[in-house]
Coordinates of C-alpha atoms in Angstrom, one line a residue:
Q1 CA 27.9 -2.6 -18.3
T2 CA 26.0 -2.5 -15.1
L3 CA 26.6 1.3 -14.6
T4 CA 25.7 1.9 -18.3
Y5 CA 22.3 0.0 -17.8
W6 CA 21.4 1.8 -14.6
R7 CA 22.3 5.2 -15.9
R8 CA 20.3 4.6 -19.0
W9 CA 17.3 3.4 -17.0
V10 CA 17.5 6.4 -14.6
R11 CA 17.6 8.9 -17.6
N12 CA 14.2 7.7 -18.7
L13 CA 12.6 8.5 -15.3
A14 CA 10.4 11.6 -15.0
I15 CA 11.9 12.6 -11.6
P16 CA 10.8 15.7 -9.7
F17 CA 13.0 18.7 -9.5
E18 CA 13.7 18.5 -5.8
W19 CA 15.0 15.4 -3.8
Q20 CA 16.3 13.8 -7.0
E21 CA 19.0 11.7 -5.3
A22 CA 16.4 10.3 -2.9
V23 CA 13.9 9.4 -5.6
I24 CA 16.5 7.9 -7.9
R25 CA 17.8 5.6 -5.1
A26 CA 14.3 4.6 -4.1
A27 CA 13.4 3.9 -7.7
I28 CA 16.3 1.8 -8.3
T29 CA 15.7 -0.2 -5.2
L30 CA 12.0 -0.7 -6.2
K31 CA 13.1 -2.1 -9.6
L32 CA 15.5 -4.4 -7.8
N33 CA 12.7 -5.7 -5.7
T34 CA 10.9 -6.9 -8.8
F35 CA 11.3 -10.3 -10.2
D36 CA 11.9 -9.9 -13.9
D37 CA 10.9 -13.5 -14.8
T38 CA 7.3 -13.1 -13.7
G39 CA 6.8 -9.5 -12.9
A40 CA 6.2 -10.1 -9.2
V41 CA 7.0 -7.4 -6.7
I42 CA 8.4 -8.6 -3.3
A43 CA 7.7 -6.6 -0.2
A44 CA 11.3 -6.8 1.1
L45 CA 14.4 -8.8 0.5
T46 CA 14.6 -10.2 4.0
T47 CA 12.9 -12.5 6.5
S48 CA 12.5 -12.1 10.2
I49 CA 14.1 -8.8 11.0
P50 CA 11.9 -8.0 14.0
E51 CA 9.6 -5.0 14.0
A52 CA 10.8 -4.1 17.5
R53 CA 13.5 -5.4 19.8
D54 CA 12.6 -8.9 21.1
S55 CA 8.9 -8.5 20.0
G56 CA 8.5 -11.8 18.2
R57 CA 7.1 -9.9 15.3
N58 CA 9.3 -11.5 12.8
W59 CA 7.8 -12.2 9.5
D60 CA 9.0 -13.4 6.0
Y61 CA 8.4 -10.6 3.5
R62 CA 9.9 -12.3 0.4
Y63 CA 6.6 -12.6 -1.4
C64 CA 4.3 -10.6 -3.5
W65 CA 1.6 -8.8 -1.5
L66 CA -1.1 -7.5 -4.0
R67 CA -1.6 -4.4 -1.9
D68 CA 2.1 -3.5 -1.7
A69 CA 2.8 -4.3 -5.3
Y70 CA 0.0 -1.9 -6.4
F71 CA 1.6 1.0 -4.5
V72 CA 5.1 0.1 -5.9
I73 CA 3.8 -0.1 -9.5
N74 CA 1.7 3.1 -9.2
A75 CA 4.9 4.9 -8.0
L76 CA 7.0 3.6 -10.9
N77 CA 4.3 4.4 -13.3
R78 CA 4.3 8.0 -12.0
L79 CA 8.0 8.2 -12.8
G80 CA 7.3 6.9 -16.3
S81 CA 8.8 3.5 -15.9
T82 CA 6.4 1.2 -17.9
G83 CA 8.6 -2.0 -18.0
S84 CA 8.0 -3.1 -14.5
M85 CA 4.4 -2.2 -14.7
E86 CA 3.8 -4.3 -17.9
R87 CA 5.5 -7.4 -16.3
Y88 CA 3.6 -7.0 -13.1
L89 CA 0.4 -6.7 -15.1
R90 CA 1.0 -10.0 -16.7
Y91 CA 1.8 -11.5 -13.3
L92 CA -1.5 -10.0 -11.9
E93 CA -3.5 -10.9 -15.0
G94 CA -2.7 -14.6 -14.3
I95 CA -3.7 -14.4 -10.6
V96 CA -6.9 -12.7 -11.5
A97 CA -7.6 -15.2 -14.2
D98 CA -7.0 -18.1 -11.8
A99 CA -9.2 -16.5 -9.2
G100 CA -12.0 -16.0 -11.6
A101 CA -11.8 -19.4 -12.9
Q102 CA -12.1 -20.8 -9.3
A103 CA -15.1 -19.0 -8.0
E104 CA -15.0 -20.9 -4.7
L105 CA -11.5 -19.7 -3.9
P106 CA -11.0 -16.2 -2.5
L107 CA -8.4 -13.8 -3.8
Q108 CA -5.4 -14.1 -1.5
P109 CA -3.5 -11.1 -0.2
V110 CA -0.1 -12.6 -1.0
Y111 CA 1.4 -15.0 -3.6
G112 CA 4.8 -16.4 -4.4
L113 CA 7.2 -15.0 -6.9
S114 CA 5.8 -17.4 -9.6
G115 CA 2.1 -17.0 -8.4
Q116 CA 2.3 -19.9 -6.0
A117 CA -0.7 -19.9 -3.7
Q118 CA 0.4 -22.0 -0.8
L119 CA 3.1 -20.2 1.4
D120 CA 3.1 -22.3 4.6
E121 CA 4.9 -20.8 7.5
H122 CA 7.6 -22.5 9.5
E123 CA 10.1 -21.6 12.3
Q124 CA 13.7 -22.4 11.6
P125 CA 15.1 -23.2 15.0
A126 CA 18.7 -23.8 13.8
L127 CA 19.0 -20.1 12.9
R128 CA 19.5 -17.5 15.7
G129 CA 17.9 -14.6 14.0
F130 CA 18.8 -10.9 13.7
R131 CA 21.0 -10.1 16.7
G132 CA 19.8 -13.4 18.1
M133 CA 16.2 -12.2 18.2
G134 CA 14.3 -15.1 16.8
P135 CA 12.3 -16.7 15.7
V136 CA 13.3 -17.0 12.0
R137 CA 10.3 -17.8 9.8
T138 CA 10.0 -18.9 6.2
G139 CA 6.6 -18.7 4.6
N140 CA 3.8 -16.5 5.7
L141 CA 0.5 -17.5 7.0
A142 CA -1.1 -14.3 5.7
Y143 CA -1.7 -16.1 2.5
A144 CA -4.6 -18.1 4.2
Q145 CA -6.1 -14.9 5.6
R146 CA -9.2 -13.2 4.3
Q147 CA -8.1 -9.5 3.5
H148 CA -10.8 -8.0 1.3
D149 CA -8.7 -5.0 0.4
A150 CA -6.9 -7.4 -2.0
Y151 CA -9.8 -7.1 -4.4
G152 CA -9.4 -3.4 -4.7
A153 CA -5.6 -3.6 -4.9
A154 CA -5.8 -6.2 -7.8
I155 CA -8.4 -4.0 -9.8
L156 CA -6.5 -0.8 -9.3
G157 CA -3.3 -2.5 -10.3
V158 CA -4.8 -3.9 -13.6
A159 CA -6.8 -0.8 -14.3
H160 CA -3.7 0.8 -15.8
A161 CA -4.1 -1.6 -18.7
F162 CA -7.2 0.1 -19.8
F163 CA -6.0 3.7 -19.7
D164 CA -2.2 3.7 -20.5
A165 CA -1.6 4.0 -24.2
R166 CA 2.0 3.2 -23.8
L167 CA 1.3 -0.5 -23.2
D168 CA 1.9 -3.2 -25.8
R169 CA -1.1 -5.2 -24.4
P170 CA -4.0 -3.0 -23.6
G171 CA -6.9 -4.2 -21.4
D172 CA -9.4 -6.1 -23.4
D173 CA -12.9 -7.7 -23.0
A174 CA -11.6 -10.9 -21.6
L175 CA -9.5 -9.1 -18.8
L176 CA -12.5 -6.8 -18.0
A177 CA -14.7 -9.9 -17.6
E178 CA -12.3 -11.3 -15.0
L179 CA -12.2 -7.9 -13.2
E180 CA -15.8 -7.7 -13.1
R181 CA -15.9 -11.0 -11.4
L182 CA -13.6 -9.8 -8.8
G183 CA -15.6 -6.6 -8.4
E184 CA -18.8 -8.5 -7.6
R185 CA -16.9 -10.4 -4.9
A186 CA -15.6 -7.1 -3.6
F187 CA -19.1 -5.8 -3.5
A188 CA -20.3 -8.9 -1.8
L189 CA -17.6 -8.7 0.8
H190 CA -17.3 -5.1 1.7
D191 CA -19.2 -5.5 5.0
V192 CA -17.9 -8.9 5.8
P193 CA -15.3 -9.3 8.6
D194 CA -11.7 -9.9 7.7
A195 CA -8.2 -9.7 9.1
G196 CA -7.6 -6.3 7.7
I197 CA -4.6 -4.5 6.1
W198 CA -2.7 -5.0 9.4
E199 CA -3.2 -8.7 9.2
F200 CA -4.4 -9.4 12.7
R201 CA -4.0 -13.0 13.5
G202 CA -6.3 -13.2 16.5
R203 CA -9.4 -11.5 15.5
T204 CA -11.6 -10.2 12.6
A205 CA -13.8 -7.2 12.1
V206 CA -15.4 -5.2 9.3
H207 CA -12.4 -3.1 8.6
T208 CA -13.0 0.4 7.1
F209 CA -9.9 0.2 4.8
S210 CA -11.0 -3.1 3.5
A211 CA -14.4 -1.6 2.7
L212 CA -12.7 1.4 1.2
M213 CA -10.6 -0.7 -1.1
C214 CA -13.9 -2.7 -2.0
W215 CA -15.4 0.7 -2.9
A216 CA -12.4 1.5 -5.1
A217 CA -12.7 -1.8 -6.9
C218 CA -16.3 -0.7 -8.0
D219 CA -15.4 2.8 -8.5
R220 CA -12.5 1.9 -10.9
L221 CA -14.7 -0.6 -12.8
A222 CA -17.2 2.3 -13.4
R223 CA -14.3 4.5 -14.7
I224 CA -13.1 1.7 -17.0
A225 CA -16.6 1.2 -18.3
T226 CA -17.1 5.0 -18.9
H227 CA -13.7 5.0 -20.7
R228 CA -14.8 2.2 -23.0
G229 CA -18.1 4.0 -23.6
D230 CA -20.2 1.2 -21.9
A231 CA -22.9 3.4 -20.2
A232 CA -24.9 0.4 -18.9
R233 CA -21.9 -1.3 -17.1
A234 CA -20.7 2.2 -15.9
A235 CA -24.1 2.7 -14.2
H236 CA -24.0 -0.7 -12.7
W237 CA -20.7 -0.2 -11.0
R238 CA -21.5 3.4 -10.0
D239 CA -24.5 1.9 -8.2
R240 CA -22.3 -0.7 -6.5
A241 CA -19.8 1.9 -5.4
G242 CA -22.6 4.1 -4.1
T243 CA -24.0 1.3 -1.9
V244 CA -20.5 0.7 -0.5
R245 CA -19.9 4.4 0.1
A246 CA -23.1 4.8 1.9
A247 CA -22.2 1.9 4.3
I248 CA -18.8 3.5 5.1
E249 CA -20.3 7.0 5.7
A250 CA -23.0 5.5 7.9
R251 CA -21.0 3.0 10.0
A252 CA -17.3 4.3 9.9
W253 CA -17.9 8.0 10.7
N254 CA -17.6 8.9 14.4
P255 CA -19.0 12.4 14.9
A256 CA -17.6 12.5 18.4
L257 CA -14.1 12.1 17.0
N258 CA -14.9 14.0 13.8
A259 CA -13.1 11.2 12.0
F260 CA -13.5 8.0 10.2
V261 CA -12.5 5.1 12.3
A262 CA -10.9 1.7 11.9
E263 CA -14.0 -0.5 12.1
M264 CA -17.6 -0.6 11.0
P265 CA -19.5 -2.4 13.7
P266 CA -23.1 -3.6 13.3
D267 CA -26.4 -2.4 14.9
G268 CA -25.5 1.3 15.2
A269 CA -22.4 0.8 17.4
R270 CA -19.5 3.3 17.0
S271 CA -15.8 2.2 17.0
D272 CA -13.4 4.8 18.4
M273 CA -10.2 2.9 17.1
L274 CA -8.2 5.0 14.6
D275 CA -6.2 3.5 11.8
A276 CA -3.5 5.3 9.9
S277 CA -4.4 3.6 6.5
L278 CA -7.4 5.9 6.5
L279 CA -5.2 8.7 5.7
L280 CA -5.5 7.3 2.1
M281 CA -9.1 8.3 1.8
G282 CA -8.2 11.3 -0.2
E283 CA -5.6 9.6 -2.3
L284 CA -8.0 7.0 -3.3
D285 CA -10.6 9.7 -4.3
F286 CA -13.1 8.6 -1.7
L287 CA -13.0 12.1 -0.1
R288 CA -12.2 15.3 -1.9
A289 CA -9.3 17.5 -0.7
D290 CA -11.8 20.1 0.6
D291 CA -14.1 17.6 2.4
P292 CA -13.9 18.6 6.0
R293 CA -14.2 15.0 7.0
L294 CA -10.8 14.3 5.5
A295 CA -9.1 17.2 7.5
G296 CA -11.0 15.9 10.6
T297 CA -9.7 12.3 10.1
V298 CA -6.1 13.7 9.5
R299 CA -6.3 15.7 12.7
A300 CA -7.7 12.8 14.8
I301 CA -5.1 10.4 13.6
E302 CA -2.4 12.8 14.2
R303 CA -3.5 13.4 17.8
Q304 CA -4.0 9.7 18.7
L305 CA -1.3 7.9 16.7
R306 CA 1.6 10.3 16.6
R307 CA 4.6 9.4 18.5
G308 CA 7.4 12.1 18.2
D309 CA 7.7 12.8 14.4
F310 CA 6.1 9.4 13.4
L311 CA 2.8 7.6 13.3
L312 CA 1.8 4.2 14.6
R313 CA -0.6 2.1 12.5
Y314 CA -2.9 1.8 15.5
D315 CA -2.6 2.0 19.1
R316 CA -4.5 -0.9 20.5
A317 CA -3.1 -4.2 21.7
D318 CA -2.9 -7.0 19.2
D319 CA -1.8 -10.6 19.1
F320 CA 1.7 -9.5 20.3
G321 CA 0.7 -6.6 22.7
L322 CA 0.9 -3.0 22.1
P323 CA 2.8 -1.7 19.0
E324 CA 6.4 -0.4 20.0
T325 CA 7.6 1.0 16.9
A326 CA 6.2 3.4 14.2
F327 CA 5.3 2.2 10.8
L328 CA 7.2 4.3 8.3
V329 CA 4.8 4.3 5.5
C330 CA 2.0 5.6 7.7
T331 CA 4.1 8.8 8.3
F332 CA 4.5 9.1 4.5
W333 CA 0.8 8.8 4.2
W334 CA 0.3 11.6 6.8
V335 CA 2.7 13.7 4.7
Q336 CA 0.6 13.1 1.6
A337 CA -2.7 13.9 3.5
L338 CA -1.1 17.1 4.9
A339 CA -0.3 18.2 1.3
L340 CA -3.7 17.2 0.1
I341 CA -5.6 19.3 2.7
G342 CA -3.4 22.3 1.9
E343 CA -0.7 22.2 4.5
R344 CA 2.3 22.0 2.2
G345 CA 4.7 23.7 4.5
R346 CA 4.1 21.2 7.3
A347 CA 4.2 18.4 4.8
R348 CA 7.6 19.5 3.4
E349 CA 9.0 19.8 7.1
E350 CA 7.8 16.3 7.9
F351 CA 9.1 14.8 4.6
E352 CA 12.5 16.3 5.2
R353 CA 12.5 14.6 8.8
L354 CA 11.7 11.3 7.1
L355 CA 14.5 11.6 4.6
A356 CA 16.9 12.2 7.4
C357 CA 16.0 8.7 8.8
R358 CA 17.5 6.9 5.7
N359 CA 20.6 4.9 6.3
R360 CA 23.9 5.5 4.5
F361 CA 22.5 3.8 1.4
G362 CA 19.6 6.1 1.2
L363 CA 17.2 3.4 2.1
L364 CA 14.6 2.6 4.7
S365 CA 13.1 -0.5 6.6
E366 CA 9.6 -1.0 7.6
D367 CA 9.6 0.4 11.1
I368 CA 11.4 3.0 13.2
D369 CA 11.9 3.5 16.9
A370 CA 10.2 6.9 17.4
A371 CA 12.6 7.8 20.5
S372 CA 16.0 6.7 19.1
G373 CA 15.4 6.8 15.3
E374 CA 16.7 3.1 15.0
L375 CA 15.4 1.4 11.9
W376 CA 13.7 -2.0 12.5
G377 CA 11.8 -4.5 10.4
N378 CA 12.5 -6.1 7.0
Y379 CA 14.8 -4.2 4.6
P380 CA 14.6 -2.6 2.2
Q381 CA 10.9 -2.1 2.5
T382 CA 9.1 -1.2 -0.7
Y383 CA 6.3 0.6 1.1
S384 CA 8.7 3.1 2.6
L385 CA 10.4 3.7 -0.7
V386 CA 7.2 4.2 -2.4
G387 CA 6.5 6.9 0.2
I388 CA 9.7 8.7 -0.7
I389 CA 8.8 8.8 -4.4
V390 CA 5.1 9.8 -4.0
C391 CA 5.9 12.5 -1.4
A392 CA 8.7 14.0 -3.4
M393 CA 6.6 14.2 -6.6
R394 CA 3.7 15.7 -4.6
L395 CA 5.8 18.3 -2.8
S396 CA 8.5 19.3 -5.2
R397 CA 8.6 22.5 -7.1
R398 CA 7.6 22.1 -10.7
W399 CA 10.4 22.0 -13.2
D400 CA 9.0 25.0 -15.2
D401 CA 8.8 27.1 -12.0
A402 CA 12.3 26.0 -10.7
F403 CA 14.7 28.1 -12.7

C-alpha cells in the first residue's frame, strides 16, 4: 500500500526530463516534511546537529518558518503537486488572519506545527548531542525576532490562491483584506532594522533582503489587484512597491563593488558586506535577467563568498565567530542566478557538483564543509532539497526537445 501510494503520487508530478531520480527523491522528502493535519512545512526533521564541528551553532528546526515554507510550496507547485500547497495555504491563512486581527503583534518568522506562536528555547543538558557536540536545544528563539522578510514570504505564499485555478478555495475579498494589512506593515517596516534572513542574535540592521521581500509583498499585491481588475488598488500597491524599490536602489547599491550589498545604512553611508540571499533578486523579479546590476551582484558574491565549489551566506563574524561551513541553498541560488544571466553551461556544471554531494539516500543537510565535502547541520533540510528541484527544472532539456 505504501509503495502504491508513493508511485501514484510521483506519477502525477510534472518532473523535468533530466535528473529525474534526484527530483523525485527531493519531492518525496519535501512532502514528508509537511504535516498533513495542519499543512505546516517543517524546515528539517532534526534538532541540534551543528552547522560545523564544535561550533555551538545547534538549533531546533522542527518548526515552520514562513520563508522556508514559501520556497517549499513554490517548488512543489512547479511540479504540479497542489495538495500540499492547499493544506499549507489553509495553515498560512490562519496565521495571516491572527496577525491581521492583532495589529499590535508582528508577524513572526516561525511558528509551531499547529500555528503555536511561542516556541521558547531550552538547552537539554541530559542529552550529549550529535557526536557529543552539544548543546541540544528544543524550541527556537527566532520566533521572538523581528524578521521583516516574513511579510513578503506570507504574501508570496498566499498569492497562489488568487492565480491558481486548480484550487478548491480560491482567494477572496476577505483573504485579500488580510493580505493588504500585512502589505501595509511590510511597507512601513521596509527600512526598519531587523535580525535579517540569517537571524543574527546580537545585532540588527536594515537588511537589503528584508527590504527586498517587503518590496515583493507590495509588488505581488499590485499583481493580485491587477488580476482582479481593481485598478485603484493596483496603482496603490505599485506606488508602495516603487517607494521601496527606490530605497533599495539608492541605499543598497555599492558602485565600488558593482553590486547590491547586505545592508542599507542611513545618511549616505555604504555597506561593503555581501549577502548570498541577494542572488534571488532576479528570481523575485526585482531585477531583469539582462540588468547589468544582477550580473554585477552575482560576480561580486562569487568573488567574495565562494569557498571551493560552494558559497558562504556571508563572510563576517557573527554571534559565534566566522562561518566555517557553506550553506548549501546559497550555492543552489548561485546556480539559479548563473542560469538567469545566461551562463547555463557553468550552471549545469555547478549543479552536477552539488548533486554529487548528496548522501546515499539522495538527500542533503543544511551545510557542507567546503574542503572535505562532509555534510553538517539539520537533516534533511528542505531548503537544500528545494534547490535540487528548482535548479533541475531550470536547467533540464525540455521534454519536447529531448527525443
